[in-house]
Amino acid sequence: MTVGDDQKHWSRFAREWIDWARSPDHDAFWAYQSAFAEFVGAGSGELLDIGCGEGRVARTLKPLGYRITAVDAVAELVDAAKGAESAADYIVAPATDLPFATGSFDTVISYNMLMDVEDLPAAVREFRRVLRDDGTLVISIVHPLADLQTIGAGDNYFERRKFETEAKGNGLTMHFSGWTQSLERYASALEAAGLGITSLREPLPEITPAREHLAQWQRLPLFLWMKARVISG
Ligand SMILES: C[S@@+](CC[C@H](N)C(=O)[O-])C[C@H]1O[C@@H](n2cnc3c(N)ncnc32)[C@H](O)[C@@H]1O
């Protein structure tokens, strides 16, 4: 199996991500986590958290009742998720080559990782493969409209664009790398995998005094959440 640039990037900056993601109220996650748990909803059965990072999404969803398997391409992140008792099972694997039998999961979650994945259509095809025919795929992405805030004069919304950014704050640094792409590219990947969008949300952040820096996202959408179910194939 070849190691993709996405895996190389996240391996290189795994320590940065663990510190970044675990600093309370530092990034936007904290202002959206309750709404995301509500969007996923209480349930049972097998849930797969793909691109789990250090495990905070799994820890947020754990009280909902599912049995969670956490997967990430980066061993250091999976070890961190394990150390924090985020899920029931932990696997190191790329999103495009998951070591699970077809139809293994009732729910598949992909939280803020599809922007980072090199081959979006292949990843979504693999999500569908491991999903039961009556299962639900839940996706969070950075809203393509939020990306327009930083679009350059020579950039084209319709073209897939590589981004490399260094974010700083609260004494922390995080190197992000991935692809900005149109809403249609995400929808096409779902359609090609035989999945249809059944719910779509543009969530608002929960603002507290410690989260005033997120107030702009009450006027503009930062994230886009979707549920998809099998419609063909
Ligand atoms: C922005 S972080 C999000 C982590 C976690 N979902 C969260 O919200 O806290 C993106 C994650 O996707 C993982 N990732 C990137 N490309 C991947 C791939 N091809 N297969 C599996 N995981 C990948 C990275 O290792 C990283 O943990």
PDB file of C-alpha atoms and ligand atoms in Angstrom:
ATOM      1  CA  MET A   1       0.000   0.000   0.000  1.00  0.00           C
ATOM      2  CA  THR A   2       1.424   3.397  -0.914  1.00  0.00           C
ATOM      3  CA  VAL A   3       1.427   6.179   1.654  1.00  0.00           C
ATOM      4  CA  GLY A   4      -0.458   9.197   0.318  1.00  0.00           C
ATOM      5  CA  ASP A   5       0.541  12.842   0.803  1.00  0.00           C
ATOM      6  CA  ASP A   6      -2.472  13.258   3.131  1.00  0.00           C
ATOM      7  CA  GLN A   7      -1.153  10.509   5.409  1.00  0.00           C
ATOM      8  CA  LYS A   8       2.395  11.937   5.256  1.00  0.00           C
ATOM      9  CA  HIS A   9       1.151  15.414   6.206  1.00  0.00           C
ATOM     10  CA  TRP A  10      -0.914  14.223   9.174  1.00  0.00           C
ATOM     11  CA  SER A  11       1.891  11.934  10.375  1.00  0.00           C
ATOM     12  CA  ARG A  12       4.284  14.870  10.335  1.00  0.00           C
ATOM     13  CA  PHE A  13       1.910  17.168  12.259  1.00  0.00           C
ATOM     14  CA  ALA A  14       0.158  14.614  14.496  1.00  0.00           C
ATOM     15  CA  ARG A  15       1.592  16.060  17.722  1.00  0.00           C
ATOM     16  CA  GLU A  16       0.501  19.566  16.717  1.00  0.00           C
ATOM     17  CA  TRP A  17      -3.013  18.262  16.017  1.00  0.00           C
ATOM     18  CA  ILE A  18      -3.298  16.477  19.372  1.00  0.00           C
ATOM     19  CA  ASP A  19      -2.420  19.688  21.236  1.00  0.00           C
ATOM     20  CA  TRP A  20      -4.623  21.813  18.965  1.00  0.00           C
ATOM     21  CA  ALA A  21      -7.671  19.550  19.207  1.00  0.00           C
ATOM     22  CA  ARG A  22      -7.407  18.992  22.949  1.00  0.00           C
ATOM     23  CA  SER A  23      -7.155  22.632  24.005  1.00  0.00           C
ATOM     24  CA  PRO A  24     -10.692  23.471  25.229  1.00  0.00           C
ATOM     25  CA  ASP A  25     -12.483  26.204  23.236  1.00  0.00           C
ATOM     26  CA  HIS A  26      -9.418  26.681  21.055  1.00  0.00           C
ATOM     27  CA  ASP A  27     -10.847  25.668  17.678  1.00  0.00           C
ATOM     28  CA  ALA A  28     -14.427  25.696  16.405  1.00  0.00           C
ATOM     29  CA  PHE A  29     -15.174  22.067  17.302  1.00  0.00           C
ATOM     30  CA  TRP A  30     -16.236  22.957  20.851  1.00  0.00           C
ATOM     31  CA  ALA A  31     -18.944  25.316  19.652  1.00  0.00           C
ATOM     32  CA  TYR A  32     -20.485  22.707  17.345  1.00  0.00           C
ATOM     33  CA  GLN A  33     -20.042  19.406  19.184  1.00  0.00           C
ATOM     34  CA  SER A  34     -23.425  19.408  20.985  1.00  0.00           C
ATOM     35  CA  ALA A  35     -25.301  20.259  17.790  1.00  0.00           C
ATOM     36  CA  PHE A  36     -23.388  17.537  15.932  1.00  0.00           C
ATOM     37  CA  ALA A  37     -24.307  14.916  18.548  1.00  0.00           C
ATOM     38  CA  GLU A  38     -27.929  16.011  18.187  1.00  0.00           C
ATOM     39  CA  PHE A  39     -27.665  15.766  14.371  1.00  0.00           C
ATOM     40  CA  VAL A  40     -26.295  12.206  14.567  1.00  0.00           C
ATOM     41  CA  GLY A  41     -28.913  11.313  17.187  1.00  0.00           C
ATOM     42  CA  ALA A  42     -29.084   8.532  19.750  1.00  0.00           C
ATOM     43  CA  GLY A  43     -28.859   5.024  18.340  1.00  0.00           C
ATOM     44  CA  SER A  44     -27.342   1.588  18.600  1.00  0.00           C
ATOM     45  CA  GLY A  45     -25.299  -0.725  16.434  1.00  0.00           C
ATOM     46  CA  GLU A  46     -21.880  -0.351  14.895  1.00  0.00           C
ATOM     47  CA  LEU A  47     -20.565   3.140  14.183  1.00  0.00           C
ATOM     48  CA  LEU A  48     -17.338   3.856  12.286  1.00  0.00           C
ATOM     49  CA  ASP A  49     -15.531   7.182  12.892  1.00  0.00           C
ATOM     50  CA  ILE A  50     -13.227   7.617   9.883  1.00  0.00           C
ATOM     51  CA  GLY A  51     -10.352  10.103  10.209  1.00  0.00           C
ATOM     52  CA  CYS A  52     -10.844  10.028  13.965  1.00  0.00           C
ATOM     53  CA  GLY A  53      -7.724  12.059  14.766  1.00  0.00           C
ATOM     54  CA  GLU A  54      -7.074  12.042  18.512  1.00  0.00           C
ATOM     55  CA  GLY A  55     -10.640  10.800  19.079  1.00  0.00           C
ATOM     56  CA  ARG A  56     -12.741  13.779  20.172  1.00  0.00           C
ATOM     57  CA  VAL A  57     -15.636  13.040  17.792  1.00  0.00           C
ATOM     58  CA  ALA A  58     -15.850   9.458  19.060  1.00  0.00           C
ATOM     59  CA  ARG A  59     -15.791  10.713  22.654  1.00  0.00           C
ATOM     60  CA  THR A  60     -18.611  13.159  21.850  1.00  0.00           C
ATOM     61  CA  LEU A  61     -20.744  10.455  20.216  1.00  0.00           C
ATOM     62  CA  LYS A  62     -20.050   7.678  22.756  1.00  0.00           C
ATOM     63  CA  PRO A  63     -22.919   8.626  25.131  1.00  0.00           C
ATOM     64  CA  LEU A  64     -25.397   8.264  22.227  1.00  0.00           C
ATOM     65  CA  GLY A  65     -25.359   4.474  22.500  1.00  0.00           C
ATOM     66  CA  TYR A  66     -23.367   3.217  19.503  1.00  0.00           C
ATOM     67  CA  ARG A  67     -20.433   0.809  19.567  1.00  0.00           C
ATOM     68  CA  ILE A  68     -17.680   2.896  17.999  1.00  0.00           C
ATOM     69  CA  THR A  69     -14.707   1.855  15.895  1.00  0.00           C
ATOM     70  CA  ALA A  70     -12.186   4.653  15.348  1.00  0.00           C
ATOM     71  CA  VAL A  71      -9.985   4.681  12.232  1.00  0.00           C
ATOM     72  CA  ASP A  72      -7.258   7.012  11.072  1.00  0.00           C
ATOM     73  CA  ALA A  73      -4.403   6.753   8.590  1.00  0.00           C
ATOM     74  CA  VAL A  74      -1.936   7.937  11.249  1.00  0.00           C
ATOM     75  CA  ALA A  75      -0.770   5.566  13.993  1.00  0.00           C
ATOM     76  CA  GLU A  76       0.203   8.344  16.434  1.00  0.00           C
ATOM     77  CA  LEU A  77      -3.326   9.759  16.286  1.00  0.00           C
ATOM     78  CA  VAL A  78      -4.967   6.365  16.731  1.00  0.00           C
ATOM     79  CA  ASP A  79      -2.687   5.749  19.749  1.00  0.00           C
ATOM     80  CA  ALA A  80      -3.796   9.098  21.218  1.00  0.00           C
ATOM     81  CA  ALA A  81      -7.476   8.220  20.636  1.00  0.00           C
ATOM     82  CA  LYS A  82      -6.893   4.872  22.343  1.00  0.00           C
ATOM     83  CA  GLY A  83      -5.121   6.538  25.277  1.00  0.00           C
ATOM     84  CA  ALA A  84      -8.193   8.722  25.843  1.00  0.00           C
ATOM     85  CA  GLU A  85     -10.606   5.743  25.673  1.00  0.00           C
ATOM     86  CA  SER A  86     -12.435   7.298  22.755  1.00  0.00           C
ATOM     87  CA  ALA A  87     -13.920   4.174  21.153  1.00  0.00           C
ATOM     88  CA  ALA A  88     -14.333   0.407  21.512  1.00  0.00           C
ATOM     89  CA  ASP A  89     -11.941  -0.543  18.680  1.00  0.00           C
ATOM     90  CA  TYR A  90      -9.056   1.257  16.971  1.00  0.00           C
ATOM     91  CA  ILE A  91      -7.578   0.655  13.530  1.00  0.00           C
ATOM     92  CA  VAL A  92      -4.843   2.362  11.531  1.00  0.00           C
ATOM     93  CA  ALA A  93      -5.963   2.448   7.879  1.00  0.00           C
ATOM     94  CA  PRO A  94      -6.472   4.895   5.012  1.00  0.00           C
ATOM     95  CA  ALA A  95     -10.056   5.906   4.215  1.00  0.00           C
ATOM     96  CA  THR A  96      -9.707   4.455   0.709  1.00  0.00           C
ATOM     97  CA  ASP A  97      -8.747   0.950   1.900  1.00  0.00           C
ATOM     98  CA  LEU A  98     -10.641   0.039   5.066  1.00  0.00           C
ATOM     99  CA  PRO A  99      -9.980  -3.416   6.552  1.00  0.00           C
ATOM    100  CA  PHE A 100     -13.662  -4.238   7.118  1.00  0.00           C
ATOM    101  CA  ALA A 101     -16.089  -6.560   5.375  1.00  0.00           C
ATOM    102  CA  THR A 102     -18.684  -5.022   3.079  1.00  0.00           C
ATOM    103  CA  GLY A 103     -21.745  -3.810   5.020  1.00  0.00           C
ATOM    104  CA  SER A 104     -20.115  -3.876   8.476  1.00  0.00           C
ATOM    105  CA  PHE A 105     -21.472  -0.586   9.880  1.00  0.00           C
ATOM    106  CA  ASP A 106     -24.893   0.890  10.643  1.00  0.00           C
ATOM    107  CA  THR A 107     -23.453   4.400  10.778  1.00  0.00           C
ATOM    108  CA  VAL A 108     -20.322   5.812   9.169  1.00  0.00           C
ATOM    109  CA  ILE A 109     -19.073   9.235  10.307  1.00  0.00           C
ATOM    110  CA  SER A 110     -16.610  11.354   8.384  1.00  0.00           C
ATOM    111  CA  TYR A 111     -15.998  14.499  10.458  1.00  0.00           C
ATOM    112  CA  ASN A 112     -13.886  17.225   8.848  1.00  0.00           C
ATOM    113  CA  MET A 113     -11.563  14.855   7.047  1.00  0.00           C
ATOM    114  CA  LEU A 114     -12.836  14.745   3.450  1.00  0.00           C
ATOM    115  CA  MET A 115     -11.119  18.092   2.714  1.00  0.00           C
ATOM    116  CA  ASP A 116      -7.826  16.356   3.571  1.00  0.00           C
ATOM    117  CA  VAL A 117      -8.271  13.181   1.543  1.00  0.00           C
ATOM    118  CA  GLU A 118      -6.403  12.963  -1.755  1.00  0.00           C
ATOM    119  CA  ASP A 119      -8.940  10.815  -3.606  1.00  0.00           C
ATOM    120  CA  LEU A 120     -12.408  12.027  -2.589  1.00  0.00           C
ATOM    121  CA  PRO A 121     -14.474   9.731  -4.902  1.00  0.00           C
ATOM    122  CA  ALA A 122     -12.474   6.634  -3.818  1.00  0.00           C
ATOM    123  CA  ALA A 123     -12.937   7.472  -0.122  1.00  0.00           C
ATOM    124  CA  VAL A 124     -16.697   7.950  -0.489  1.00  0.00           C
ATOM    125  CA  ARG A 125     -16.968   4.673  -2.452  1.00  0.00           C
ATOM    126  CA  GLU A 126     -15.200   2.925   0.424  1.00  0.00           C
ATOM    127  CA  PHE A 127     -17.535   4.552   2.998  1.00  0.00           C
ATOM    128  CA  ARG A 128     -20.477   3.157   1.031  1.00  0.00           C
ATOM    129  CA  ARG A 129     -18.880  -0.302   0.787  1.00  0.00           C
ATOM    130  CA  VAL A 130     -18.503  -0.690   4.558  1.00  0.00           C
ATOM    131  CA  LEU A 131     -21.991   0.774   5.201  1.00  0.00           C
ATOM    132  CA  ARG A 132     -24.996  -1.533   5.542  1.00  0.00           C
ATOM    133  CA  ASP A 133     -27.600  -1.098   2.789  1.00  0.00           C
ATOM    134  CA  ASP A 134     -29.955   0.477   5.346  1.00  0.00           C
ATOM    135  CA  GLY A 135     -27.197   2.447   7.090  1.00  0.00           C
ATOM    136  CA  THR A 136     -26.473   6.169   7.293  1.00  0.00           C
ATOM    137  CA  LEU A 137     -23.349   8.079   6.291  1.00  0.00           C
ATOM    138  CA  VAL A 138     -22.863  11.331   8.241  1.00  0.00           C
ATOM    139  CA  ILE A 139     -20.443  13.896   6.833  1.00  0.00           C
ATOM    140  CA  SER A 140     -19.110  17.201   8.137  1.00  0.00           C
ATOM    141  CA  ILE A 141     -16.992  19.347   5.840  1.00  0.00           C
ATOM    142  CA  VAL A 142     -15.789  22.928   5.907  1.00  0.00           C
ATOM    143  CA  HIS A 143     -18.528  24.728   3.986  1.00  0.00           C
ATOM    144  CA  PRO A 144     -17.337  25.617   0.449  1.00  0.00           C
ATOM    145  CA  LEU A 145     -18.796  29.114   1.052  1.00  0.00           C
ATOM    146  CA  ALA A 146     -16.431  29.572   4.025  1.00  0.00           C
ATOM    147  CA  ASP A 147     -13.512  28.800   1.688  1.00  0.00           C
ATOM    148  CA  LEU A 148     -14.581  31.705  -0.540  1.00  0.00           C
ATOM    149  CA  GLN A 149     -13.392  34.083   2.199  1.00  0.00           C
ATOM    150  CA  THR A 150      -9.807  33.265   1.235  1.00  0.00           C
ATOM    151  CA  ILE A 151     -10.195  32.694  -2.518  1.00  0.00           C
ATOM    152  CA  GLY A 152      -7.436  34.418  -4.515  1.00  0.00           C
ATOM    153  CA  ALA A 153      -8.012  36.638  -7.549  1.00  0.00           C
ATOM    154  CA  GLY A 154      -6.654  33.925  -9.849  1.00  0.00           C
ATOM    155  CA  ASP A 155      -8.519  31.058  -8.170  1.00  0.00           C
ATOM    156  CA  ASN A 156     -11.552  29.353  -9.642  1.00  0.00           C
ATOM    157  CA  TYR A 157     -14.303  28.032  -7.330  1.00  0.00           C
ATOM    158  CA  PHE A 158     -15.010  25.161  -9.730  1.00  0.00           C
ATOM    159  CA  GLU A 159     -11.414  23.846  -9.714  1.00  0.00           C
ATOM    160  CA  ARG A 160     -10.073  21.672  -6.900  1.00  0.00           C
ATOM    161  CA  ARG A 161      -7.435  23.811  -5.173  1.00  0.00           C
ATOM    162  CA  LYS A 162      -4.660  22.629  -2.833  1.00  0.00           C
ATOM    163  CA  PHE A 163      -4.272  24.639   0.358  1.00  0.00           C
ATOM    164  CA  GLU A 164      -1.399  24.741   2.859  1.00  0.00           C
ATOM    165  CA  THR A 165      -1.911  26.977   5.891  1.00  0.00           C
ATOM    166  CA  GLU A 166      -0.196  27.543   9.200  1.00  0.00           C
ATOM    167  CA  ALA A 167      -2.706  28.542  11.888  1.00  0.00           C
ATOM    168  CA  LYS A 168      -1.601  30.045  15.200  1.00  0.00           C
ATOM    169  CA  GLY A 169      -3.354  30.985  18.432  1.00  0.00           C
ATOM    170  CA  ASN A 170      -3.255  30.477  22.211  1.00  0.00           C
ATOM    171  CA  GLY A 171       0.414  29.529  21.925  1.00  0.00           C
ATOM    172  CA  LEU A 172      -0.442  26.675  19.531  1.00  0.00           C
ATOM    173  CA  THR A 173       0.478  26.138  15.883  1.00  0.00           C
ATOM    174  CA  MET A 174      -1.205  23.823  13.400  1.00  0.00           C
ATOM    175  CA  HIS A 175      -0.214  23.113   9.826  1.00  0.00           C
ATOM    176  CA  PHE A 176      -3.255  22.302   7.704  1.00  0.00           C
ATOM    177  CA  SER A 177      -3.107  20.870   4.200  1.00  0.00           C
ATOM    178  CA  GLY A 178      -5.852  19.678   1.913  1.00  0.00           C
ATOM    179  CA  TRP A 179      -8.149  20.581  -0.946  1.00  0.00           C
ATOM    180  CA  THR A 180     -10.800  23.230  -1.351  1.00  0.00           C
ATOM    181  CA  GLN A 181     -13.517  22.032  -3.693  1.00  0.00           C
ATOM    182  CA  SER A 182     -16.966  22.886  -4.904  1.00  0.00           C
ATOM    183  CA  LEU A 183     -20.145  21.616  -3.331  1.00  0.00           C
ATOM    184  CA  GLU A 184     -20.895  19.777  -6.586  1.00  0.00           C
ATOM    185  CA  ARG A 185     -17.696  17.713  -6.246  1.00  0.00           C
ATOM    186  CA  TYR A 186     -18.858  16.416  -2.864  1.00  0.00           C
ATOM    187  CA  ALA A 187     -22.389  15.755  -4.151  1.00  0.00           C
ATOM    188  CA  SER A 188     -21.006  14.001  -7.269  1.00  0.00           C
ATOM    189  CA  ALA A 189     -18.811  11.712  -5.148  1.00  0.00           C
ATOM    190  CA  LEU A 190     -21.890  10.681  -3.134  1.00  0.00           C
ATOM    191  CA  GLU A 191     -23.978  10.196  -6.286  1.00  0.00           C
ATOM    192  CA  ALA A 192     -21.271   8.089  -7.961  1.00  0.00           C
ATOM    193  CA  ALA A 193     -21.144   5.857  -4.863  1.00  0.00           C
ATOM    194  CA  GLY A 194     -24.937   5.315  -5.027  1.00  0.00           C
ATOM    195  CA  LEU A 195     -25.656   7.548  -2.034  1.00  0.00           C
ATOM    196  CA  GLY A 196     -28.372  10.191  -1.837  1.00  0.00           C
ATOM    197  CA  ILE A 197     -28.368  13.164   0.550  1.00  0.00           C
ATOM    198  CA  THR A 198     -31.276  12.871   2.980  1.00  0.00           C
ATOM    199  CA  SER A 199     -30.458  15.720   5.415  1.00  0.00           C
ATOM    200  CA  LEU A 200     -28.396  18.876   5.098  1.00  0.00           C
ATOM    201  CA  ARG A 201     -27.561  21.369   7.863  1.00  0.00           C
ATOM    202  CA  GLU A 202     -25.602  24.625   8.040  1.00  0.00           C
ATOM    203  CA  PRO A 203     -25.054  24.620  11.819  1.00  0.00           C
ATOM    204  CA  LEU A 204     -24.541  27.710  13.953  1.00  0.00           C
ATOM    205  CA  PRO A 205     -21.870  27.862  16.662  1.00  0.00           C
ATOM    206  CA  GLU A 206     -22.882  27.901  20.301  1.00  0.00           C
ATOM    207  CA  ILE A 207     -21.343  31.198  21.447  1.00  0.00           C
ATOM    208  CA  THR A 208     -20.076  31.672  25.011  1.00  0.00           C
ATOM    209  CA  PRO A 209     -17.730  34.412  26.330  1.00  0.00           C
ATOM    210  CA  ALA A 210     -14.757  32.140  25.537  1.00  0.00           C
ATOM    211  CA  ARG A 211     -15.988  31.721  21.948  1.00  0.00           C
ATOM    212  CA  GLU A 212     -16.587  35.326  20.883  1.00  0.00           C
ATOM    213  CA  HIS A 213     -13.971  34.811  18.144  1.00  0.00           C
ATOM    214  CA  LEU A 214     -16.468  32.492  16.422  1.00  0.00           C
ATOM    215  CA  ALA A 215     -19.304  35.069  16.310  1.00  0.00           C
ATOM    216  CA  GLN A 216     -18.782  35.705  12.562  1.00  0.00           C
ATOM    217  CA  TRP A 217     -19.930  32.136  11.912  1.00  0.00           C
ATOM    218  CA  GLN A 218     -23.415  33.153  13.034  1.00  0.00           C
ATOM    219  CA  ARG A 219     -23.599  35.221   9.812  1.00  0.00           C
ATOM    220  CA  LEU A 220     -21.727  32.882   7.478  1.00  0.00           C
ATOM    221  CA  PRO A 221     -21.709  29.066   7.403  1.00  0.00           C
ATOM    222  CA  LEU A 222     -18.457  27.473   8.617  1.00  0.00           C
ATOM    223  CA  PHE A 223     -19.471  23.819   8.341  1.00  0.00           C
ATOM    224  CA  LEU A 224     -21.844  21.794   6.194  1.00  0.00           C
ATOM    225  CA  TRP A 225     -23.363  18.601   7.612  1.00  0.00           C
ATOM    226  CA  MET A 226     -25.038  15.946   5.524  1.00  0.00           C
ATOM    227  CA  LYS A 227     -26.610  12.555   5.995  1.00  0.00           C
ATOM    228  CA  ALA A 228     -26.678  10.191   3.042  1.00  0.00           C
ATOM    229  CA  ARG A 229     -28.286   6.818   2.485  1.00  0.00           C
ATOM    230  CA  VAL A 230     -27.959   4.131  -0.175  1.00  0.00           C
ATOM    231  CA  ILE A 231     -30.195   4.794  -3.165  1.00  0.00           C
ATOM    232  CA  SER A 232     -28.654   2.468  -5.769  1.00  0.00           C
ATOM    233  CA  GLY A 233     -26.068  -0.233  -6.308  1.00  0.00           C
TER     234      GLY A 233
HETATM  235  C1  LIG B   1      -8.841  17.860  10.593  1.00  0.00           C
HETATM  236  S1  LIG B   1      -8.421  16.296  11.271  1.00  0.00           S
HETATM  237  C2  LIG B   1      -9.998  15.836  11.966  1.00  0.00           C
HETATM  238  C3  LIG B   1      -9.871  14.799  13.056  1.00  0.00           C
HETATM  239  C4  LIG B   1     -11.179  14.484  13.769  1.00  0.00           C
HETATM  240  N1  LIG B   1     -12.179  13.979  12.851  1.00  0.00           N
HETATM  241  C5  LIG B   1     -11.679  15.725  14.486  1.00  0.00           C
HETATM  242  O1  LIG B   1     -12.572  16.396  13.956  1.00  0.00           O
HETATM  243  O2  LIG B   1     -11.170  16.016  15.573  1.00  0.00           O
HETATM  244  C6  LIG B   1      -8.355  15.252   9.818  1.00  0.00           C
HETATM  245  C7  LIG B   1      -8.033  13.812  10.120  1.00  0.00           C
HETATM  246  O3  LIG B   1      -8.175  13.043   8.918  1.00  0.00           O
HETATM  247  C8  LIG B   1      -7.137  12.086   8.889  1.00  0.00           C
HETATM  248  N2  LIG B   1      -6.911  11.707   7.486  1.00  0.00           N
HETATM  249  C9  LIG B   1      -6.439  12.489   6.482  1.00  0.00           C
HETATM  250  N3  LIG B   1      -6.376  11.780   5.346  1.00  0.00           N
HETATM  251  C10 LIG B   1      -6.806  10.525   5.636  1.00  0.00           C
HETATM  252  C11 LIG B   1      -6.978   9.337   4.881  1.00  0.00           C
HETATM  253  N4  LIG B   1      -6.699   9.286   3.567  1.00  0.00           N
HETATM  254  N5  LIG B   1      -7.445   8.238   5.506  1.00  0.00           N
HETATM  255  C12 LIG B   1      -7.753   8.258   6.826  1.00  0.00           C
HETATM  256  N6  LIG B   1      -7.604   9.358   7.604  1.00  0.00           N
HETATM  257  C13 LIG B   1      -7.140  10.482   7.014  1.00  0.00           C
HETATM  258  C14 LIG B   1      -5.951  12.796   9.505  1.00  0.00           C
HETATM  259  O4  LIG B   1      -4.949  11.902   9.938  1.00  0.00           O
HETATM  260  C15 LIG B   1      -6.635  13.571  10.635  1.00  0.00           C
HETATM  261  O5  LIG B   1      -6.692  12.815  11.811  1.00  0.00           O
END
